[in-house]
């Protein structure tokens, strides 16, 4: 979803709840694979680098008041209690933890109004366009981005390098705890 939007595609959809929701709704499935019809060349879109933030930008913003950087990892990873993937545990100083799993109920996105009521206060009065989202490697940051869009809080950016990228330079500061 995010990568297609990054490439300039605005009409992108996500199946809320995935295949399980499709099946629960009794919608049809098939194992048949038909050859796709011939189509004209795929339209080239414009890559939008403004939707991505790099480590230098994050570093430059570290002195700002909380609310600009949201980390979508589980709380125990954010606090530095466990780190199953990266060699260093913790979070970027000043980040606010918003585990992506909180956006879901029974495998589907929670209602937009509920999400907005929880997400908007995390921004501390900033417009969503000033927010940066991160996680461990950029994947669940996109999930949080989708939740924000669903909640009517469009325009946040993704720090695609996220925690793995941040700690690749051991001179960058890190924090542990809440």
CSV table of N, CA and C in Angstrom, one decimal:
chain,number,residue,atom,x,y,z
A,1,UNK,N,0.8,-1.2,0.0
A,1,UNK,CA,0.0,0.0,0.0
A,1,UNK,C,0.9,1.2,0.0
A,2,UNK,N,1.8,1.3,0.9
A,2,UNK,CA,2.6,2.5,1.1
A,2,UNK,C,3.5,2.7,-0.1
A,3,UNK,N,4.1,1.6,-0.6
A,3,UNK,CA,5.1,1.6,-1.7
A,3,UNK,C,4.4,2.1,-3.0
A,4,UNK,N,3.2,1.6,-3.2
A,4,UNK,CA,2.4,2.0,-4.4
A,4,UNK,C,2.1,3.5,-4.3
A,5,UNK,N,1.7,4.0,-3.1
A,5,UNK,CA,1.5,5.4,-2.9
A,5,UNK,C,2.7,6.2,-3.1
A,6,UNK,N,3.8,5.7,-2.6
A,6,UNK,CA,5.1,6.3,-2.8
A,6,UNK,C,5.5,6.5,-4.3
A,7,UNK,N,5.0,5.6,-5.1
A,7,UNK,CA,5.3,5.6,-6.5
A,7,UNK,C,4.3,6.5,-7.3
A,8,UNK,N,3.4,7.1,-6.5
A,8,UNK,CA,2.4,8.0,-7.2
A,8,UNK,C,1.0,7.5,-7.4
A,9,UNK,N,0.8,6.3,-7.0
A,9,UNK,CA,-0.5,5.7,-7.1
A,9,UNK,C,-1.4,6.1,-6.0
A,10,UNK,N,-2.5,6.8,-6.2
A,10,UNK,CA,-3.4,7.3,-5.2
A,10,UNK,C,-4.5,6.3,-4.9
A,11,UNK,N,-4.9,5.6,-6.0
A,11,UNK,CA,-6.1,4.7,-5.8
A,11,UNK,C,-5.5,3.3,-5.5
A,12,UNK,N,-5.2,3.1,-4.2
A,12,UNK,CA,-4.7,1.9,-3.7
A,12,UNK,C,-5.6,1.4,-2.5
A,13,UNK,N,-5.9,0.2,-2.5
A,13,UNK,CA,-6.8,-0.4,-1.5
A,13,UNK,C,-6.1,-1.5,-0.7
A,14,UNK,N,-6.6,-1.7,0.5
A,14,UNK,CA,-6.1,-2.8,1.3
A,14,UNK,C,-7.4,-3.6,1.8
A,15,UNK,N,-7.3,-5.0,1.7
A,15,UNK,CA,-8.4,-5.8,2.2
A,15,UNK,C,-8.3,-5.9,3.7
A,16,UNK,N,-9.2,-5.1,4.3
A,16,UNK,CA,-9.2,-5.1,5.8
A,16,UNK,C,-9.5,-6.4,6.4
A,17,UNK,N,-8.6,-7.0,7.1
A,17,UNK,CA,-8.8,-8.3,7.7
A,17,UNK,C,-8.2,-9.4,6.8
A,18,UNK,N,-7.7,-9.1,5.7
A,18,UNK,CA,-7.1,-10.1,4.8
A,18,UNK,C,-8.0,-11.2,4.3
A,19,UNK,N,-7.4,-12.3,3.9
A,19,UNK,CA,-8.1,-13.4,3.4
A,19,UNK,C,-9.1,-14.0,4.4
A,20,UNK,N,-8.8,-13.9,5.7
A,20,UNK,CA,-9.7,-14.4,6.7
A,20,UNK,C,-11.0,-13.7,6.7
A,21,UNK,N,-11.0,-12.4,6.5
A,21,UNK,CA,-12.2,-11.6,6.4
A,21,UNK,C,-13.0,-11.8,5.2
A,22,UNK,N,-12.2,-12.1,4.1
A,22,UNK,CA,-12.9,-12.4,2.8
A,22,UNK,C,-13.7,-13.7,2.9
A,23,UNK,N,-13.0,-14.7,3.5
A,23,UNK,CA,-13.7,-16.0,3.7
A,23,UNK,C,-14.8,-15.9,4.7
A,24,UNK,N,-14.7,-15.1,5.8
A,24,UNK,CA,-15.7,-14.9,6.8
A,24,UNK,C,-17.0,-14.3,6.1
A,25,UNK,N,-16.7,-13.4,5.1
A,25,UNK,CA,-17.8,-12.8,4.4
A,25,UNK,C,-18.5,-13.7,3.4
A,26,UNK,N,-17.9,-14.9,3.2
A,26,UNK,CA,-18.5,-15.8,2.3
A,26,UNK,C,-18.3,-15.4,0.8
A,27,UNK,N,-17.2,-14.7,0.6
A,27,UNK,CA,-16.9,-14.3,-0.8
A,27,UNK,C,-16.2,-15.4,-1.6
A,28,UNK,N,-16.3,-15.4,-2.9
A,28,UNK,CA,-15.8,-16.5,-3.7
A,28,UNK,C,-14.3,-16.5,-3.8
A,29,UNK,N,-13.8,-17.8,-3.9
A,29,UNK,CA,-12.4,-18.0,-4.1
A,29,UNK,C,-12.3,-19.1,-5.2
A,30,UNK,N,-11.1,-19.1,-5.8
A,30,UNK,CA,-10.9,-20.1,-6.9
A,30,UNK,C,-9.4,-20.4,-6.9
A,31,UNK,N,-9.1,-21.5,-7.3
A,31,UNK,CA,-7.7,-21.9,-7.5
A,31,UNK,C,-7.2,-21.8,-8.9
A,32,UNK,N,-8.2,-21.4,-9.8
A,32,UNK,CA,-7.9,-21.3,-11.2
A,32,UNK,C,-7.1,-20.0,-11.4
A,33,UNK,N,-6.1,-20.1,-12.3
A,33,UNK,CA,-5.3,-19.0,-12.6
A,33,UNK,C,-5.4,-18.8,-14.1
A,34,UNK,N,-6.1,-17.7,-14.5
A,34,UNK,CA,-6.2,-17.4,-16.0
A,34,UNK,C,-5.1,-16.5,-16.4
A,35,UNK,N,-4.7,-16.6,-17.6
A,35,UNK,CA,-3.6,-15.7,-18.1
A,35,UNK,C,-4.2,-14.3,-18.2
A,36,UNK,N,-3.5,-13.3,-17.7
A,36,UNK,CA,-4.0,-12.0,-17.7
A,36,UNK,C,-4.1,-11.5,-19.1
A,37,UNK,N,-5.1,-10.6,-19.4
A,37,UNK,CA,-5.2,-10.0,-20.7
A,37,UNK,C,-4.0,-9.1,-21.0
A,38,UNK,N,-3.7,-9.0,-22.3
A,38,UNK,CA,-2.6,-8.0,-22.7
A,38,UNK,C,-3.1,-6.6,-22.3
A,39,UNK,N,-2.2,-5.9,-21.8
A,39,UNK,CA,-2.5,-4.5,-21.4
A,39,UNK,C,-1.4,-3.6,-22.0
A,40,UNK,N,-1.7,-2.3,-22.1
A,40,UNK,CA,-0.7,-1.4,-22.5
A,40,UNK,C,0.5,-1.3,-21.5
A,41,UNK,N,1.6,-0.7,-21.8
A,41,UNK,CA,2.7,-0.6,-20.8
A,41,UNK,C,2.2,0.0,-19.5
A,42,UNK,N,2.8,-0.5,-18.4
A,42,UNK,CA,2.4,0.1,-17.1
A,42,UNK,C,2.7,1.5,-17.0
A,43,UNK,N,1.8,2.3,-16.5
A,43,UNK,CA,2.1,3.8,-16.5
A,43,UNK,C,3.2,4.1,-15.5
A,44,UNK,N,4.1,4.9,-16.0
A,44,UNK,CA,5.2,5.3,-15.1
A,44,UNK,C,4.7,6.5,-14.3
A,45,UNK,N,4.9,6.4,-13.0
A,45,UNK,CA,4.5,7.4,-12.0
A,45,UNK,C,5.7,8.1,-11.5
A,46,UNK,N,5.4,9.2,-10.8
A,46,UNK,CA,6.5,9.9,-10.2
A,46,UNK,C,6.7,9.5,-8.8
A,47,UNK,N,8.0,9.1,-8.4
A,47,UNK,CA,8.3,8.7,-7.1
A,47,UNK,C,8.3,10.0,-6.2
A,48,UNK,N,7.7,9.8,-5.0
A,48,UNK,CA,7.5,11.0,-4.1
A,48,UNK,C,8.5,10.9,-2.9
A,49,UNK,N,9.7,11.4,-3.0
A,49,UNK,CA,10.6,11.3,-1.9
A,49,UNK,C,10.2,12.0,-0.6
A,50,UNK,N,9.2,13.0,-0.8
A,50,UNK,CA,8.7,13.7,0.4
A,50,UNK,C,8.0,12.9,1.4
A,51,UNK,N,7.6,11.7,1.0
A,51,UNK,CA,6.9,10.8,1.9
A,51,UNK,C,7.9,9.9,2.8
A,52,UNK,N,9.2,10.1,2.6
A,52,UNK,CA,10.2,9.3,3.3
A,52,UNK,C,11.1,10.3,4.1
A,53,UNK,N,11.5,9.9,5.3
A,53,UNK,CA,12.4,10.6,6.1
A,53,UNK,C,13.6,9.8,6.3
A,54,UNK,N,14.8,10.4,6.3
A,54,UNK,CA,16.0,9.7,6.5
A,54,UNK,C,16.6,9.9,7.9
A,55,UNK,N,17.6,9.2,8.3
A,55,UNK,CA,18.2,9.2,9.6
A,55,UNK,C,18.7,10.6,9.9
A,56,UNK,N,19.3,11.3,9.0
A,56,UNK,CA,19.7,12.7,9.3
A,56,UNK,C,18.6,13.6,9.6
A,57,UNK,N,17.5,13.5,9.0
A,57,UNK,CA,16.3,14.3,9.3
A,57,UNK,C,15.8,14.0,10.7
A,58,UNK,N,15.8,12.7,11.1
A,58,UNK,CA,15.4,12.3,12.4
A,58,UNK,C,16.4,12.9,13.4
A,59,UNK,N,17.6,12.8,13.2
A,59,UNK,CA,18.7,13.3,14.1
A,59,UNK,C,18.5,14.8,14.3
A,60,UNK,N,18.2,15.5,13.2
A,60,UNK,CA,18.1,17.0,13.3
A,60,UNK,C,16.9,17.4,14.1
A,61,UNK,N,15.9,16.5,14.2
A,61,UNK,CA,14.6,16.8,14.9
A,61,UNK,C,14.6,16.4,16.4
A,62,UNK,N,15.7,15.7,16.9
A,62,UNK,CA,15.7,15.1,18.2
A,62,UNK,C,15.3,16.1,19.3
A,63,UNK,N,15.7,17.4,19.1
A,63,UNK,CA,15.4,18.4,20.2
A,63,UNK,C,14.0,18.9,20.3
A,64,UNK,N,13.1,18.5,19.3
A,64,UNK,CA,11.7,18.9,19.3
A,64,UNK,C,10.9,18.2,20.4
A,65,UNK,N,9.9,18.9,20.8
A,65,UNK,CA,9.0,18.4,21.8
A,65,UNK,C,8.3,17.1,21.3
A,66,UNK,N,8.0,16.2,22.2
A,66,UNK,CA,7.4,14.9,21.7
A,66,UNK,C,6.1,15.1,20.9
A,67,UNK,N,5.9,14.1,20.1
A,67,UNK,CA,4.7,14.1,19.2
A,67,UNK,C,5.0,14.1,17.7
A,68,UNK,N,6.3,14.2,17.4
A,68,UNK,CA,6.6,14.2,16.0
A,68,UNK,C,7.1,12.8,15.5
A,69,UNK,N,7.5,12.0,16.5
A,69,UNK,CA,8.1,10.7,16.1
A,69,UNK,C,7.3,9.6,16.9
A,70,UNK,N,6.6,8.7,16.1
A,70,UNK,CA,5.8,7.6,16.7
A,70,UNK,C,6.5,6.3,16.2
A,71,UNK,N,6.7,5.4,17.2
A,71,UNK,CA,7.3,4.1,17.0
A,71,UNK,C,6.2,3.0,17.1
A,72,UNK,N,6.0,2.2,16.0
A,72,UNK,CA,5.0,1.3,16.0
A,72,UNK,C,5.3,-0.1,16.5
A,73,UNK,N,6.5,-0.3,17.1
A,73,UNK,CA,6.9,-1.6,17.6
A,73,UNK,C,6.2,-1.9,18.9
A,74,UNK,N,6.2,-3.2,19.3
A,74,UNK,CA,5.6,-3.6,20.5
A,74,UNK,C,6.3,-2.9,21.7
A,75,UNK,N,5.6,-2.7,22.8
A,75,UNK,CA,6.1,-2.0,23.9
A,75,UNK,C,7.4,-2.5,24.5
A,76,UNK,N,7.5,-3.9,24.6
A,76,UNK,CA,8.8,-4.4,25.1
A,76,UNK,C,10.0,-4.2,24.3
A,77,UNK,N,9.8,-4.1,22.9
A,77,UNK,CA,10.9,-3.8,22.1
A,77,UNK,C,11.2,-2.3,22.2
A,78,UNK,N,10.2,-1.5,22.2
A,78,UNK,CA,10.4,0.0,22.3
A,78,UNK,C,11.2,0.3,23.6
A,79,UNK,N,10.8,-0.3,24.7
A,79,UNK,CA,11.4,-0.1,26.0
A,79,UNK,C,12.8,-0.7,26.1
A,80,UNK,N,13.2,-1.6,25.2
A,80,UNK,CA,14.5,-2.2,25.2
A,80,UNK,C,14.6,-3.4,26.1
A,81,UNK,N,13.4,-4.0,26.5
A,81,UNK,CA,13.4,-5.2,27.3
A,81,UNK,C,13.8,-6.4,26.5
A,82,UNK,N,13.4,-6.5,25.3
A,82,UNK,CA,13.7,-7.6,24.4
A,82,UNK,C,14.0,-7.0,23.0
A,83,UNK,N,14.9,-7.6,22.3
A,83,UNK,CA,15.1,-7.2,20.9
A,83,UNK,C,15.5,-8.5,20.1
A,84,UNK,N,14.5,-9.1,19.5
A,84,UNK,CA,14.7,-10.4,18.8
A,84,UNK,C,15.3,-10.3,17.4
A,85,UNK,N,15.5,-9.1,16.9
A,85,UNK,CA,16.0,-8.9,15.5
A,85,UNK,C,17.3,-8.1,15.5
A,86,UNK,N,17.4,-7.0,16.1
A,86,UNK,CA,18.5,-6.1,16.0
A,86,UNK,C,19.5,-6.4,17.1
A,87,UNK,N,20.8,-6.0,16.9
A,87,UNK,CA,21.8,-6.2,18.0
A,87,UNK,C,21.7,-5.3,19.1
A,88,UNK,N,21.0,-4.2,19.0
A,88,UNK,CA,20.8,-3.2,20.1
A,88,UNK,C,19.3,-3.0,20.3
A,89,UNK,N,19.0,-2.9,21.6
A,89,UNK,CA,17.6,-2.7,22.0
A,89,UNK,C,17.4,-1.2,22.4
A,90,UNK,N,16.1,-0.8,22.3
A,90,UNK,CA,15.8,0.6,22.7
A,90,UNK,C,14.9,1.3,21.7
A,91,UNK,N,15.0,2.6,21.8
A,91,UNK,CA,14.3,3.5,20.8
A,91,UNK,C,15.0,4.8,20.6
A,92,UNK,N,14.6,5.5,19.6
A,92,UNK,CA,15.1,6.9,19.4
A,92,UNK,C,14.6,7.8,20.5
A,93,UNK,N,15.5,8.6,21.1
A,93,UNK,CA,15.1,9.5,22.2
A,93,UNK,C,14.0,10.4,21.7
A,94,UNK,N,13.0,10.5,22.6
A,94,UNK,CA,11.8,11.4,22.3
A,94,UNK,C,10.7,10.8,21.5
A,95,UNK,N,10.9,9.5,21.0
A,95,UNK,CA,9.8,8.9,20.3
A,95,UNK,C,8.7,8.5,21.3
A,96,UNK,N,7.5,8.4,20.7
A,96,UNK,CA,6.3,7.9,21.5
A,96,UNK,C,6.0,6.6,20.9
A,97,UNK,N,5.7,5.6,21.8
A,97,UNK,CA,5.4,4.3,21.4
A,97,UNK,C,3.9,4.2,21.1
A,98,UNK,N,3.6,3.6,20.0
A,98,UNK,CA,2.2,3.3,19.6
A,98,UNK,C,2.2,2.0,18.9
A,99,UNK,N,2.2,0.9,19.6
A,99,UNK,CA,2.2,-0.5,19.0
A,99,UNK,C,1.1,-0.6,17.9
A,100,UNK,N,1.5,-1.1,16.8
A,100,UNK,CA,0.6,-1.2,15.6
A,100,UNK,C,-0.6,-2.1,16.0
A,101,UNK,N,-0.4,-3.1,16.8
A,101,UNK,CA,-1.5,-4.0,17.1
A,101,UNK,C,-2.7,-3.3,17.8
A,102,UNK,N,-2.4,-2.2,18.4
A,102,UNK,CA,-3.5,-1.4,19.0
A,102,UNK,C,-4.5,-0.9,18.0
A,103,UNK,N,-4.1,-0.9,16.7
A,103,UNK,CA,-5.0,-0.4,15.6
A,103,UNK,C,-6.0,-1.4,15.2
A,104,UNK,N,-5.9,-2.6,15.7
A,104,UNK,CA,-6.7,-3.7,15.3
A,104,UNK,C,-7.7,-4.2,16.3
A,105,UNK,N,-8.8,-4.8,15.9
A,105,UNK,CA,-9.7,-5.5,16.7
A,105,UNK,C,-10.1,-6.7,15.9
A,106,UNK,N,-9.9,-7.9,16.4
A,106,UNK,CA,-10.3,-9.1,15.7
A,106,UNK,C,-9.7,-9.2,14.3
A,107,UNK,N,-8.5,-8.7,14.1
A,107,UNK,CA,-7.8,-8.8,12.9
A,107,UNK,C,-8.1,-7.8,11.8
A,108,UNK,N,-9.0,-6.8,12.2
A,108,UNK,CA,-9.4,-5.7,11.3
A,108,UNK,C,-9.1,-4.4,12.0
A,109,UNK,N,-9.0,-3.3,11.1
A,109,UNK,CA,-8.8,-2.0,11.7
A,109,UNK,C,-10.0,-1.6,12.5
A,110,UNK,N,-9.7,-1.0,13.7
A,110,UNK,CA,-10.8,-0.5,14.5
A,110,UNK,C,-11.5,0.7,13.8
A,111,UNK,N,-12.7,1.1,14.2
A,111,UNK,CA,-13.4,2.2,13.6
A,111,UNK,C,-12.5,3.5,13.6
A,112,UNK,N,-12.7,4.2,12.5
A,112,UNK,CA,-11.9,5.5,12.3
A,112,UNK,C,-12.0,6.4,13.5
A,113,UNK,N,-13.2,6.6,14.0
A,113,UNK,CA,-13.3,7.6,15.1
A,113,UNK,C,-12.6,7.1,16.4
A,114,UNK,N,-12.6,5.8,16.7
A,114,UNK,CA,-11.8,5.3,17.8
A,114,UNK,C,-10.3,5.5,17.6
A,115,UNK,N,-9.8,5.2,16.4
A,115,UNK,CA,-8.4,5.4,16.1
A,115,UNK,C,-8.0,6.9,16.2
A,116,UNK,N,-8.8,7.7,15.6
A,116,UNK,CA,-8.5,9.2,15.7
A,116,UNK,C,-8.5,9.7,17.1
A,117,UNK,N,-9.4,9.2,18.0
A,117,UNK,CA,-9.4,9.6,19.4
A,117,UNK,C,-8.1,9.2,20.1
A,118,UNK,N,-7.5,8.1,19.7
A,118,UNK,CA,-6.3,7.7,20.3
A,118,UNK,C,-5.0,8.2,19.7
A,119,UNK,N,-5.0,8.4,18.3
A,119,UNK,CA,-3.8,8.8,17.6
A,119,UNK,C,-3.6,10.3,17.7
A,120,UNK,N,-4.7,11.1,17.5
A,120,UNK,CA,-4.5,12.5,17.4
A,120,UNK,C,-3.8,13.1,18.7
A,121,UNK,N,-4.1,12.7,19.9
A,121,UNK,CA,-3.4,13.2,21.0
A,121,UNK,C,-1.9,12.9,21.1
A,122,UNK,N,-1.5,11.8,20.4
A,122,UNK,CA,-0.1,11.5,20.3
A,122,UNK,C,0.7,12.5,19.6
A,123,UNK,N,0.0,13.3,18.7
A,123,UNK,CA,0.7,14.3,17.9
A,123,UNK,C,1.0,15.6,18.7
A,124,UNK,N,0.4,15.7,19.8
A,124,UNK,CA,0.6,16.9,20.7
A,124,UNK,C,0.3,18.2,19.9
A,125,UNK,N,-0.8,18.2,19.2
A,125,UNK,CA,-1.2,19.5,18.5
A,125,UNK,C,-0.6,19.7,17.1
A,126,UNK,N,0.3,18.8,16.7
A,126,UNK,CA,0.9,19.0,15.4
A,126,UNK,C,0.0,18.4,14.3
A,127,UNK,N,0.1,19.0,13.1
A,127,UNK,CA,-0.6,18.4,12.0
A,127,UNK,C,0.0,17.0,11.7
A,128,UNK,N,-0.7,16.1,11.2
A,128,UNK,CA,-0.1,14.8,10.8
A,128,UNK,C,1.1,14.9,9.8
A,129,UNK,N,1.1,15.9,9.0
A,129,UNK,CA,2.1,16.1,8.0
A,129,UNK,C,3.5,16.3,8.6
A,130,UNK,N,3.5,16.7,9.9
A,130,UNK,CA,4.8,16.9,10.6
A,130,UNK,C,5.2,15.6,11.4
A,131,UNK,N,4.4,14.6,11.4
A,131,UNK,CA,4.8,13.4,12.1
A,131,UNK,C,5.6,12.4,11.2
A,132,UNK,N,6.5,11.7,11.9
A,132,UNK,CA,7.3,10.7,11.3
A,132,UNK,C,7.0,9.4,12.0
A,133,UNK,N,6.8,8.3,11.3
A,133,UNK,CA,6.5,7.0,11.8
A,133,UNK,C,7.6,6.1,11.6
A,134,UNK,N,7.9,5.2,12.6
A,134,UNK,CA,9.0,4.2,12.4
A,134,UNK,C,8.6,3.0,13.2
A,135,UNK,N,9.4,2.0,13.0
A,135,UNK,CA,9.2,0.7,13.7
A,135,UNK,C,10.6,0.0,13.8
A,136,UNK,N,10.6,-1.3,13.5
A,136,UNK,CA,11.9,-2.0,13.5
A,136,UNK,C,12.6,-1.9,12.2
A,137,UNK,N,11.9,-2.1,11.1
A,137,UNK,CA,12.5,-2.0,9.7
A,137,UNK,C,11.6,-1.3,8.7
A,138,UNK,N,10.6,-0.6,9.1
A,138,UNK,CA,9.7,0.1,8.2
A,138,UNK,C,8.4,-0.5,7.9
A,139,UNK,N,8.2,-1.8,8.2
A,139,UNK,CA,7.0,-2.5,7.8
A,139,UNK,C,5.8,-2.1,8.6
A,140,UNK,N,5.9,-2.2,9.9
A,140,UNK,CA,4.7,-1.9,10.8
A,140,UNK,C,4.5,-0.4,10.9
A,141,UNK,N,5.5,0.4,10.5
A,141,UNK,CA,5.3,1.9,10.5
A,141,UNK,C,4.3,2.2,9.4
A,142,UNK,N,4.3,1.4,8.3
A,142,UNK,CA,3.3,1.6,7.2
A,142,UNK,C,1.9,1.2,7.7
A,143,UNK,N,1.9,0.2,8.6
A,143,UNK,CA,0.6,-0.2,9.2
A,143,UNK,C,0.0,1.0,10.0
A,144,UNK,N,0.9,1.6,10.8
A,144,UNK,CA,0.4,2.8,11.6
A,144,UNK,C,0.0,3.9,10.6
A,145,UNK,N,0.8,4.1,9.6
A,145,UNK,CA,0.4,5.1,8.6
A,145,UNK,C,-1.0,4.9,8.0
A,146,UNK,N,-1.3,3.6,7.7
A,146,UNK,CA,-2.6,3.3,7.1
A,146,UNK,C,-3.6,3.5,8.2
A,147,UNK,N,-3.4,3.2,9.4
A,147,UNK,CA,-4.3,3.5,10.5
A,147,UNK,C,-4.6,5.0,10.7
A,148,UNK,N,-3.5,5.8,10.5
A,148,UNK,CA,-3.7,7.2,10.6
A,148,UNK,C,-4.6,7.7,9.5
A,149,UNK,N,-4.3,7.2,8.3
A,149,UNK,CA,-5.1,7.6,7.1
A,149,UNK,C,-6.5,7.2,7.3
A,150,UNK,N,-6.8,6.0,7.8
A,150,UNK,CA,-8.1,5.5,8.1
A,150,UNK,C,-8.8,6.4,9.1
A,151,UNK,N,-8.1,7.0,10.0
A,151,UNK,CA,-8.6,7.8,11.1
A,151,UNK,C,-8.7,9.3,10.6
A,152,UNK,N,-8.4,9.6,9.3
A,152,UNK,CA,-8.5,10.9,8.8
A,152,UNK,C,-7.3,11.8,9.2
A,153,UNK,N,-6.2,11.2,9.6
A,153,UNK,CA,-5.0,11.9,9.9
A,153,UNK,C,-3.9,11.6,8.9
A,154,UNK,N,-4.2,12.1,7.7
A,154,UNK,CA,-3.3,11.8,6.5
A,154,UNK,C,-2.1,12.7,6.5
A,155,UNK,N,-1.0,12.2,5.9
A,155,UNK,CA,0.1,13.0,5.6
A,155,UNK,C,1.4,12.7,6.3
A,156,UNK,N,1.4,11.8,7.3
A,156,UNK,CA,2.6,11.5,8.0
A,156,UNK,C,3.6,10.9,7.1
A,157,UNK,N,4.8,10.9,7.5
A,157,UNK,CA,5.9,10.4,6.7
A,157,UNK,C,6.5,9.1,7.4
A,158,UNK,N,7.2,8.3,6.7
A,158,UNK,CA,7.8,7.1,7.2
A,158,UNK,C,9.4,7.2,7.2
A,159,UNK,N,9.9,6.9,8.4
A,159,UNK,CA,11.4,6.8,8.5
A,159,UNK,C,11.6,5.3,8.1
A,160,UNK,N,11.9,5.1,6.8
A,160,UNK,CA,12.0,3.7,6.3
A,160,UNK,C,13.1,2.9,6.9
A,161,UNK,N,14.2,3.5,7.3
A,161,UNK,CA,15.3,2.8,7.9
A,161,UNK,C,14.9,2.3,9.3
A,162,UNK,N,14.1,3.0,10.0
A,162,UNK,CA,13.5,2.7,11.3
A,162,UNK,C,14.7,2.3,12.2
A,163,UNK,N,14.3,1.5,13.2
A,163,UNK,CA,15.3,1.1,14.3
A,163,UNK,C,16.5,0.4,13.7
A,164,UNK,N,16.4,-0.5,12.8
A,164,UNK,CA,17.5,-1.2,12.2
A,164,UNK,C,18.5,-0.2,11.5
A,165,UNK,N,17.9,0.8,10.8
A,165,UNK,CA,18.7,1.8,10.2
A,165,UNK,C,19.3,2.8,11.2
A,166,UNK,N,18.6,3.1,12.3
A,166,UNK,CA,19.1,4.1,13.3
A,166,UNK,C,20.3,3.5,14.0
A,167,UNK,N,20.3,2.3,14.4
A,167,UNK,CA,21.4,1.7,15.2
A,167,UNK,C,22.5,1.3,14.3
A,168,UNK,N,22.4,1.4,13.0
A,168,UNK,CA,23.5,1.0,12.1
A,168,UNK,C,24.7,2.0,12.3
A,169,UNK,N,24.4,3.2,12.8
A,169,UNK,CA,25.4,4.1,13.2
A,169,UNK,C,25.5,4.2,14.7
A,170,UNK,N,26.4,3.6,15.3
A,170,UNK,CA,26.5,3.5,16.8
A,170,UNK,C,26.7,4.9,17.5
A,171,UNK,N,27.0,5.9,16.7
A,171,UNK,CA,27.1,7.2,17.3
A,171,UNK,C,25.8,7.9,17.6
A,172,UNK,N,24.7,7.4,17.0
A,172,UNK,CA,23.4,8.0,17.2
A,172,UNK,C,22.9,7.6,18.6
A,173,UNK,N,22.2,8.6,19.2
A,173,UNK,CA,21.7,8.4,20.6
A,173,UNK,C,20.6,7.4,20.6
A,174,UNK,N,20.4,6.7,21.7
A,174,UNK,CA,19.3,5.8,21.9
A,174,UNK,C,18.8,5.9,23.4
A,175,UNK,N,17.6,5.4,23.6
A,175,UNK,CA,17.0,5.4,24.9
A,175,UNK,C,16.4,4.1,25.2
A,176,UNK,N,16.2,3.8,26.5
A,176,UNK,CA,15.4,2.6,26.9
A,176,UNK,C,14.4,3.1,27.9
A,177,UNK,N,13.5,2.2,28.2
A,177,UNK,CA,12.5,2.5,29.2
A,177,UNK,C,11.3,3.1,28.5
A,178,UNK,N,10.3,3.6,29.3
A,178,UNK,CA,9.1,4.1,28.7
A,178,UNK,C,9.3,5.4,27.9
